[in-house]
XYZ file of C-alpha atoms in Angstrom:
486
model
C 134.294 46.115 -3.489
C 137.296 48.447 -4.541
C 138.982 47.543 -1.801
C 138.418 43.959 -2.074
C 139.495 43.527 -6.001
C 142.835 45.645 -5.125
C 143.361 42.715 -2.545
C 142.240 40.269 -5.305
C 144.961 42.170 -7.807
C 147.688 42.208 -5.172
C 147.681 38.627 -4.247
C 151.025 37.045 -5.353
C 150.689 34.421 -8.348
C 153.710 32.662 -6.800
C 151.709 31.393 -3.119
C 151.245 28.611 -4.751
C 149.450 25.776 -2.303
C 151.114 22.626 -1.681
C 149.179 19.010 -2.365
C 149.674 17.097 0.577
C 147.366 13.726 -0.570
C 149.830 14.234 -3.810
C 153.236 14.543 -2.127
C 152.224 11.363 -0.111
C 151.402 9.318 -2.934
C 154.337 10.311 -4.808
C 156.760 8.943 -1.720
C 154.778 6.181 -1.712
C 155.727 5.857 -5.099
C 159.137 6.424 -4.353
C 159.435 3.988 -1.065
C 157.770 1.341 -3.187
C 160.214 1.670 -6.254
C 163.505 0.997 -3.155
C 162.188 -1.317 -1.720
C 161.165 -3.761 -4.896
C 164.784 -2.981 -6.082
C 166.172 -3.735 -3.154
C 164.162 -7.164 -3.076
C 164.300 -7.989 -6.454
C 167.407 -7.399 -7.966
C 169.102 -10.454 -6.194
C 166.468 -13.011 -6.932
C 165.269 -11.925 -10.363
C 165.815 -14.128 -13.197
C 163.616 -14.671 -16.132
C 163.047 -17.124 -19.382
C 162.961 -14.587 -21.826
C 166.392 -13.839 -23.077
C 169.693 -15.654 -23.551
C 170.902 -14.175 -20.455
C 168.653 -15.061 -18.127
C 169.976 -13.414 -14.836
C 172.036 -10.461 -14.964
C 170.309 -8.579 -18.123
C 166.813 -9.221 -16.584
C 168.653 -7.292 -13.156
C 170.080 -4.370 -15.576
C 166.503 -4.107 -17.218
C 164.467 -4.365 -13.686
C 167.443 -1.727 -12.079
C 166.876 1.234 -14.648
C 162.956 1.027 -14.991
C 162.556 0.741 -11.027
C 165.061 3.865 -10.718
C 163.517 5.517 -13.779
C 160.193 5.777 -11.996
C 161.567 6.664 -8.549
C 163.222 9.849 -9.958
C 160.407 10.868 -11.822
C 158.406 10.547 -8.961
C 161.030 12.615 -6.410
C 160.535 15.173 -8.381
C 156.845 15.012 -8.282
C 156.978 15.184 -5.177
C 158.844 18.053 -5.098
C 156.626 20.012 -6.906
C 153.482 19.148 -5.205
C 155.315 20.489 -1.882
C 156.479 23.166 -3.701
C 159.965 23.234 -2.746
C 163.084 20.538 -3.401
C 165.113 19.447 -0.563
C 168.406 17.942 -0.748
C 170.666 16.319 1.534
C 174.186 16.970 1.561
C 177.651 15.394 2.033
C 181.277 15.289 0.122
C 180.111 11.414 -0.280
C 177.179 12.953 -2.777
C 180.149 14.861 -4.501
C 182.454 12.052 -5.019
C 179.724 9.500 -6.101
C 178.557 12.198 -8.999
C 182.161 12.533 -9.870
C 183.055 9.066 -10.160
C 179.704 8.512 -12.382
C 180.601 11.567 -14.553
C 184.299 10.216 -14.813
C 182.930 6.879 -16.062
C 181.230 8.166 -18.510
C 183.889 10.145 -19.968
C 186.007 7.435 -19.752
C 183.091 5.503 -21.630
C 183.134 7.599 -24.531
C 186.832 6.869 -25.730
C 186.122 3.267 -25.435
C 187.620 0.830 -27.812
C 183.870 -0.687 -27.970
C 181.513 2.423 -27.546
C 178.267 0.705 -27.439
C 179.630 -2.353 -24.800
C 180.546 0.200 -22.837
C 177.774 2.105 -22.466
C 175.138 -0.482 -22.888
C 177.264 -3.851 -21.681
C 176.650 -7.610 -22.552
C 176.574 -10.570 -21.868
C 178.932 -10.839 -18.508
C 179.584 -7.490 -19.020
C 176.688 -5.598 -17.779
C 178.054 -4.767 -14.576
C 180.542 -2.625 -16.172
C 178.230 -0.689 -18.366
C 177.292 2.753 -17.721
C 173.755 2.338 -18.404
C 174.003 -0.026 -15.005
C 176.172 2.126 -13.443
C 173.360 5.252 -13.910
C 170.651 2.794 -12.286
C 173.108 2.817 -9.348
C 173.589 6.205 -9.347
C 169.469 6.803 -8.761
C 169.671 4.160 -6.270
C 172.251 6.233 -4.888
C 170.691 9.628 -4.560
C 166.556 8.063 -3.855
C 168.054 6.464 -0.882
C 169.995 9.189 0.838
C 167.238 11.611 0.073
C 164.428 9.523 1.100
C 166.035 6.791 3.530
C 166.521 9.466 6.788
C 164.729 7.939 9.365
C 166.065 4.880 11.550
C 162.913 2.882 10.732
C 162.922 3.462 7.190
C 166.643 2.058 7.236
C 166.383 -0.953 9.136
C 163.269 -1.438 6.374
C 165.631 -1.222 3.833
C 168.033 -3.475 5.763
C 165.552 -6.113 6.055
C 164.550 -6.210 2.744
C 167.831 -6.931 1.711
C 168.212 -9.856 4.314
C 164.893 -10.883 3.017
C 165.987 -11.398 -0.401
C 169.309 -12.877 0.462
C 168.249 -14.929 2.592
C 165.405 -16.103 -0.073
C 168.462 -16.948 -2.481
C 170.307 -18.578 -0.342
C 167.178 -21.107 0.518
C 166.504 -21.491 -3.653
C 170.106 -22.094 -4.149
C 170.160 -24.644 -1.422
C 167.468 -26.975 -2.462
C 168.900 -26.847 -6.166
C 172.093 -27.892 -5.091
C 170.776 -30.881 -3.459
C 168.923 -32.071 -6.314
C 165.266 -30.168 -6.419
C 164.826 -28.425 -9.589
C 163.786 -25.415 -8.678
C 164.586 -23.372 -11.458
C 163.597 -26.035 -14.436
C 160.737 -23.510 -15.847
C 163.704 -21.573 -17.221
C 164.526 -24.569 -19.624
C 167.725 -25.121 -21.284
C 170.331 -26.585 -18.787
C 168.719 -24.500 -15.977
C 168.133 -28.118 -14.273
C 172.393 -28.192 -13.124
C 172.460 -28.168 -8.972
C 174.966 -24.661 -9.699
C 172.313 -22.580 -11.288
C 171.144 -20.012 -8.786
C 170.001 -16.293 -9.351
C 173.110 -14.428 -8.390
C 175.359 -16.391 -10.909
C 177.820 -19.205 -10.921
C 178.693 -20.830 -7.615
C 181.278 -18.877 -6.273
C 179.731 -15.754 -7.348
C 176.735 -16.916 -5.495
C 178.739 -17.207 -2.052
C 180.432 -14.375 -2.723
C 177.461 -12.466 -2.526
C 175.392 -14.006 0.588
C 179.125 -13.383 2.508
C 177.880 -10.217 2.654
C 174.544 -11.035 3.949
C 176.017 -13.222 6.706
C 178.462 -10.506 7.874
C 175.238 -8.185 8.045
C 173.230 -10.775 10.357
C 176.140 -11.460 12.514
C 176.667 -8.230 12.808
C 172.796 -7.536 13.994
C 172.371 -10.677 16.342
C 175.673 -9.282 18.111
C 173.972 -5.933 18.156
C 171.167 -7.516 20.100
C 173.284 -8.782 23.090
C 174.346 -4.884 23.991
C 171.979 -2.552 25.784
C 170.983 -0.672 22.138
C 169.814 -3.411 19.941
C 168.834 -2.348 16.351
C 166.704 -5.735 15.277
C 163.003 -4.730 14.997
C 159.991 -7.027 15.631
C 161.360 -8.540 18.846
C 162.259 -12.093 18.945
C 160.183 -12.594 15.304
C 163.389 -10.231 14.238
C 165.425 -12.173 15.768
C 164.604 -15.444 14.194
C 164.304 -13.917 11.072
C 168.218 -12.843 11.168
C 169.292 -15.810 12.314
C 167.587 -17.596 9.782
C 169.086 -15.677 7.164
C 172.433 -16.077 8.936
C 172.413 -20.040 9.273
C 170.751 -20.143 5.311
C 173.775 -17.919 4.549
C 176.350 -20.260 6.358
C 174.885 -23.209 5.033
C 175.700 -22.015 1.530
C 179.094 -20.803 2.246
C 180.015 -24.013 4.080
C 178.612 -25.880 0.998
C 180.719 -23.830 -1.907
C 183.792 -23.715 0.458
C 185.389 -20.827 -1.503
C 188.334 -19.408 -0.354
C 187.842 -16.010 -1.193
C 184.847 -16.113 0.932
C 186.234 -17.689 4.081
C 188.642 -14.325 3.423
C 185.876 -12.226 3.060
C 184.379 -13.517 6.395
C 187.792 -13.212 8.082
C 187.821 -9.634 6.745
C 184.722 -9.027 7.927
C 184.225 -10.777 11.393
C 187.682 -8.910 12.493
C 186.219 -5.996 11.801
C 183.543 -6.664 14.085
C 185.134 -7.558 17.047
C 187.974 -5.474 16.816
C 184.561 -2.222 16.604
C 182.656 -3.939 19.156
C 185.524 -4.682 21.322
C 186.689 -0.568 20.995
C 183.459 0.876 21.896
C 181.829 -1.914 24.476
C 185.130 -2.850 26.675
C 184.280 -0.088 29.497
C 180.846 -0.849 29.242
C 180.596 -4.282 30.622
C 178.979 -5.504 27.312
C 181.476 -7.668 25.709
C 179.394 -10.834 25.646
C 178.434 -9.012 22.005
C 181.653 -10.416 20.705
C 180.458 -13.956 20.783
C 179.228 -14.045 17.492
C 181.738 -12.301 15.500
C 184.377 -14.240 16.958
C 182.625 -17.077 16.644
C 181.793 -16.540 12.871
C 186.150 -15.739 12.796
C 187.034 -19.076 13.900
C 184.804 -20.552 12.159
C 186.082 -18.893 8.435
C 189.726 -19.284 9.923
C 188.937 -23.344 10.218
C 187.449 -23.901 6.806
C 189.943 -21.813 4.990
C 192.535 -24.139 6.285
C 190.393 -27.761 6.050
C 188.141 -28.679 3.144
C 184.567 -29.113 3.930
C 183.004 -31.948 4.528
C 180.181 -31.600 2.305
C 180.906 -32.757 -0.855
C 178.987 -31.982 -4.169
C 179.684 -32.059 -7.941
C 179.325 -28.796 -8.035
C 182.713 -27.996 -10.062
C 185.367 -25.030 -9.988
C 185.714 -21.182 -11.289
C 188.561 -21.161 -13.679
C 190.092 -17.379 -14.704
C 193.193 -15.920 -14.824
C 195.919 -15.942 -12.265
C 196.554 -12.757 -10.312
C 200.026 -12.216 -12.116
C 198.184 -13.147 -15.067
C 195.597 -10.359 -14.358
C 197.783 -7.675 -13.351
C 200.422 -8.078 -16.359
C 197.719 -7.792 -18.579
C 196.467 -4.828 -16.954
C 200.008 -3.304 -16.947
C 200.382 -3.587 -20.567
C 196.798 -2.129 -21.364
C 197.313 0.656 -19.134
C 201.046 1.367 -20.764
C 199.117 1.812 -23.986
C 195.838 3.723 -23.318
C 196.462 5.513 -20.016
C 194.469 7.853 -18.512
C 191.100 5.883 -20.167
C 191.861 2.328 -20.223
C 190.626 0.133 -22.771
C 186.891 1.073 -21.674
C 184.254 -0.825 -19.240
C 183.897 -4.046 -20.060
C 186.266 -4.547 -22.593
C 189.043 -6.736 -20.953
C 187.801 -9.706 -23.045
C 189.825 -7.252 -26.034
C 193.081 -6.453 -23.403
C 192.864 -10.674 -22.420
C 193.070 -11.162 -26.627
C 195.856 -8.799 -26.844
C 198.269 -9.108 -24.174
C 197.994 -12.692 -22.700
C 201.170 -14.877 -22.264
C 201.905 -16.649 -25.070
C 202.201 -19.862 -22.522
C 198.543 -19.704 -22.522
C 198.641 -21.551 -26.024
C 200.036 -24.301 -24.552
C 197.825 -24.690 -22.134
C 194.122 -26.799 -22.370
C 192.544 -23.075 -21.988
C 194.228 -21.639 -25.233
C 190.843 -21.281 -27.153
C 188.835 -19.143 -24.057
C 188.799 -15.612 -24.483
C 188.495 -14.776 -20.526
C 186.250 -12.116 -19.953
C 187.379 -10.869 -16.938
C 190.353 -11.473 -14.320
C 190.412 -12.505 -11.738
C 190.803 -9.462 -9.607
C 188.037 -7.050 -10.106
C 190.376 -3.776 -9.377
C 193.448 -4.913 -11.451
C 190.580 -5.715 -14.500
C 189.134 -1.915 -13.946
C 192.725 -0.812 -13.832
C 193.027 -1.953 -17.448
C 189.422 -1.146 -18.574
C 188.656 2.418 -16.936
C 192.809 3.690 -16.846
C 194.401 6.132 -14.445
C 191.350 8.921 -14.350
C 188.439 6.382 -13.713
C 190.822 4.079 -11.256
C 191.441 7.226 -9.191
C 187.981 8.666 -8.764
C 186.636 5.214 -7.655
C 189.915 5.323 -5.303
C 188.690 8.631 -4.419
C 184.993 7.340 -3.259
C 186.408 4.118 -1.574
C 188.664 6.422 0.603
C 185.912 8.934 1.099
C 183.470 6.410 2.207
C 185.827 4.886 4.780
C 187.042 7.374 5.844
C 183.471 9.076 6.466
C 182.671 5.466 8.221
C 185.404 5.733 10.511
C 184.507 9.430 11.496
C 181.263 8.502 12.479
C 182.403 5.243 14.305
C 184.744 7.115 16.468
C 182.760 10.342 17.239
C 179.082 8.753 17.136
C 177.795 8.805 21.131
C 174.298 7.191 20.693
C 175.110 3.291 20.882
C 172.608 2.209 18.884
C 173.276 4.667 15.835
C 176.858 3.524 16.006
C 175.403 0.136 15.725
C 173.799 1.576 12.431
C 177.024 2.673 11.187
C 178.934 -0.834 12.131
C 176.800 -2.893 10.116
C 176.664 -0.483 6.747
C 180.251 0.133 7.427
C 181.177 -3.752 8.013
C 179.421 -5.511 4.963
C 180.661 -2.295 2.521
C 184.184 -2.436 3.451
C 183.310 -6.184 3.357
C 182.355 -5.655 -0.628
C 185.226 -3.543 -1.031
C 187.805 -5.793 0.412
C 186.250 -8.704 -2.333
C 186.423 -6.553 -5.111
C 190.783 -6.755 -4.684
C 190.301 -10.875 -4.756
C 187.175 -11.097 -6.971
C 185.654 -10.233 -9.951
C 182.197 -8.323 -9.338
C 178.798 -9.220 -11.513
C 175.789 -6.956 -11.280
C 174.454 -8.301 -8.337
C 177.764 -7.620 -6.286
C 177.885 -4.402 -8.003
C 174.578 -3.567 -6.277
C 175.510 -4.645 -2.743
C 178.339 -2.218 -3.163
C 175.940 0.879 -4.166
C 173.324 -0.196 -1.852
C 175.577 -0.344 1.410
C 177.547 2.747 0.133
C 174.070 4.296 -0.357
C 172.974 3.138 3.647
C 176.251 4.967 5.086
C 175.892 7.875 2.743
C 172.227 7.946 4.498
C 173.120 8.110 8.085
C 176.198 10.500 7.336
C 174.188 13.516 5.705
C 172.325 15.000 8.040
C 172.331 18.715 6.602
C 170.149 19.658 3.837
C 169.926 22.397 1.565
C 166.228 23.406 0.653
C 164.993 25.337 -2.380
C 161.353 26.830 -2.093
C 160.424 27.053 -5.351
C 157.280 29.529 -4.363
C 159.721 32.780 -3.738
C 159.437 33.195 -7.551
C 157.274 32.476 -10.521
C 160.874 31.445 -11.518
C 161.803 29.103 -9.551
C 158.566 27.166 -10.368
C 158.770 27.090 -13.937
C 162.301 25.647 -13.898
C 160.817 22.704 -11.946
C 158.240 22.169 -13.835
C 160.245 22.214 -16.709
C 162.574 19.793 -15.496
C 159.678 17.241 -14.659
C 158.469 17.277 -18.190
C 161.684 16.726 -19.464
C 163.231 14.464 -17.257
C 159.657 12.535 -17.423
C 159.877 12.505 -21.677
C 163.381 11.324 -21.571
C 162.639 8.078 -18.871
C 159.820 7.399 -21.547
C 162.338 7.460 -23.793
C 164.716 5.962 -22.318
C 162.370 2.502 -21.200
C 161.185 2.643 -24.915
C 165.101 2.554 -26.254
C 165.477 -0.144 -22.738
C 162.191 -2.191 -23.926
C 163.237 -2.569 -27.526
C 166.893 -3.365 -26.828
C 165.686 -6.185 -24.615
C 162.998 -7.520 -26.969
């Protein structure tokens, strides 16, 4: 019995058992939290506020994220141990955040900046923290080639549900009169205004080119069979219907951008391999944008124009806001103050000289005057790490149909990029960008680094700790998100 209690004594306090049936439910948890954000943050729009689209996305983006992270690190404790993947992509994407915020903090508006408004909420850096979870949840959990066609899917699943909403409102079926007000006009649609709108789905459409090329080559990525293959192209000729529709030329750019891209990959890697029939598509979809950005489309609707800012317009004002505050800018989404302040005089002679423009018409020359030399650079500093990552990856990458995973994240993000230089981003653009950086950041980090927390009682504790605290400040922080909204 002596012998037995010494055993009972000895045993270490710290061989602590995992929870398997908890651990599962947690990434269940965790799956379920991506893959409603994913889905819902480009179709969600909702009656009860005076912005009706992108506040209800802000709102939906933290609380979604606010449970995933909570639950990642549930997770982590019922298996005892926290692993983390790791890349210089992680690094730069923390450092950009962190920079933002700093920047944040000496803006001219404090509160905008941090919390946003209306049109502003993509700039704020409560949004920009949603992304941020997005961010890490998807590189730590998306690892698997199923679980990131899933996510892939989704998002063609929700595009391509826009796109069919926005269609039948534009030709005259009210799909969107519950929301009341003037929510009856053919332009309303749940990304924002028109342009915005095909902005957005140009994206999409690069993505399903990009897969239905994929499944002409001997590595085809679409799942399902030929049900995945319908489904893609239905999403691609939804996509082109609306872009044909809106005939925007900063998305027949886009498109150009993109498709070249495409077949100039494809045409690289398949030429020695007999399998250049893949290029059909992309070229096709290159012709096609080359065409209409050249000849006006023969759909007409009332459906109306995007006035802003010129480019010169846009990038004097940022010049002049940048000569006087630097290194921080003015401060996220505060150009409506630097439009006030250094606009041509020429404007008041002009029918527009009572708008205040919120934004220019160039999304980088606008965070050039809002976010100043220090935030402008890091965000350089992740674009350029993220390509250059991509093109790594695309060159070095010998399994065809993993390349093929890389070409379509790459594609559609340098896509986003590329628009950002000729267009203004809303939240839902913002969220394209973050969710395709997020897919190549996933296939890139293949290392991890792994902390077993049952080596010491230590080790343990500070978990635990962290849970409680990170769990009483997402309470918190959805209390402080609930009442700002109400």
């Amino acid at each position: 019995m002596d012998k037995n209690l010494g055993a009972i004594v000895q045993t270490d306090p710290t061989d602590e058992k995992k929870y398997p049936k908890l651990s599962s439910f947690f990434d269940k948890v965790i799956q379920g939290v991506l893959l409603g954000t994913v889905f819902l943050v480009p179709i969600l729009v909702l009656p009860w506020a005076t912005d009706k689209i992108e506040l209800q996305k802000q709102t939906i983006l933290v609380l979604l994220m606010s449970v995933g992270i909570v639950a990642w690190i549930g997770k982590a404790m019922a298996e005892r141990k926290v692993t983390i993947t790791r890349s210089w992509l992680h690094l730069v994407a923390v450092g950009f955040v962190i920079g933002y915020a700093v920047v944040s903090w000496f803006s001219v508006d404090r509160f905008l900046s941090f919390a946003g408004h209306v049109g502003q909420y993509q700039w704020a850096v409560v949004t920009l923290f949603g992304f941020i979870l997005l961010y890490f949840l998807m590189t730590q959990t998306v690892r698997e080639e199923e679980s990131w066609t899933k996510m892939l899917f989704v998002f063609l699943l929700s595009s391509g549900v826009v796109a069919f909403l926005s269609l039948l409102q534009l030709f005259g079926l009210p799909i969107f009169s519950w929301l009341g007000d003037i929510k009856n006009a053919i332009t309303f649609n749940t990304i924002g205004n028109i342009n915005s709108l095909a902005v957005f789905l140009a994206i999409a459409l690069l993505i399903s080119t990009s897969l239905l090329a994929s499944n002409r080559s001997s590595s085809p990525i679409i799942p399902f069979g030929r049900v995945g293959v319908v489904f893609v192209s239905i999403v691609l000729a939804l996509t082109l219907a609306v872009a044909v529709i809106v005939d925007f030329w900063v998305v027949w750019a886009m498109l150009l951008f993109g498709s070249f891209l495409l077949v100039l990959l494809s045409s690289l890697r398949f030429r020695h391999k007999g399998q250049l029939r893949r290029l059909l598509f992309p070229a096709g979809l290159f012709v096609l944008s080359l065409l209409f950005l050249f000849i006006k489309t023969p759909i007409h609707l009332e459906i109306g124009s995007e006035v802003s800012p010129s480019f010169n317009a846009t990038w004097s004002i940022a010049r002049d806001a940048l000569q006087e505050r630097p290194l921080t800018g003015s401060g996220p989404g505060t150009w409506m103050h630097d439009y006030a302040k250094f606009r041509s005089v020429a404007v008041n002679m002009s029918p527009y000289w009572t708008v205040r423009f919120e934004r220019g018409v160039s999304g980088f020359f606008t965070f050039v005057a809002s976010i100043g030399l220090i935030g402008t650079s890091l965000w350089l500093i992740l674009v350029i790490s993220g390509l250059s990552k991509s093109i790594i990856h695309l060159v070095t990458e010998s399994s065809d149909k993993r390349w093929l995973m890389y070409q379509v994240s790459s594609v559609g993000w340098a896509t986003s990029v590329f628009a950002f230089f000729i267009y203004n981003y809303n939240v839902t653009h913002q969220f394209a960008f973050w969710f395709l950086f997020a897919m190549i950041a996933s296939l890139v980090a293949r290392s991890q680094l792994t902390w077993d927390t049952r080596k010491s009682v230590v080790h343990s504790s500070i978990l635990s700790i962290t849970f409680l605290l990170l769990t009483a400040g997402v309470v918190s922080g959805v209390w402080l998100l609930s009442q700002r909204y109400v």
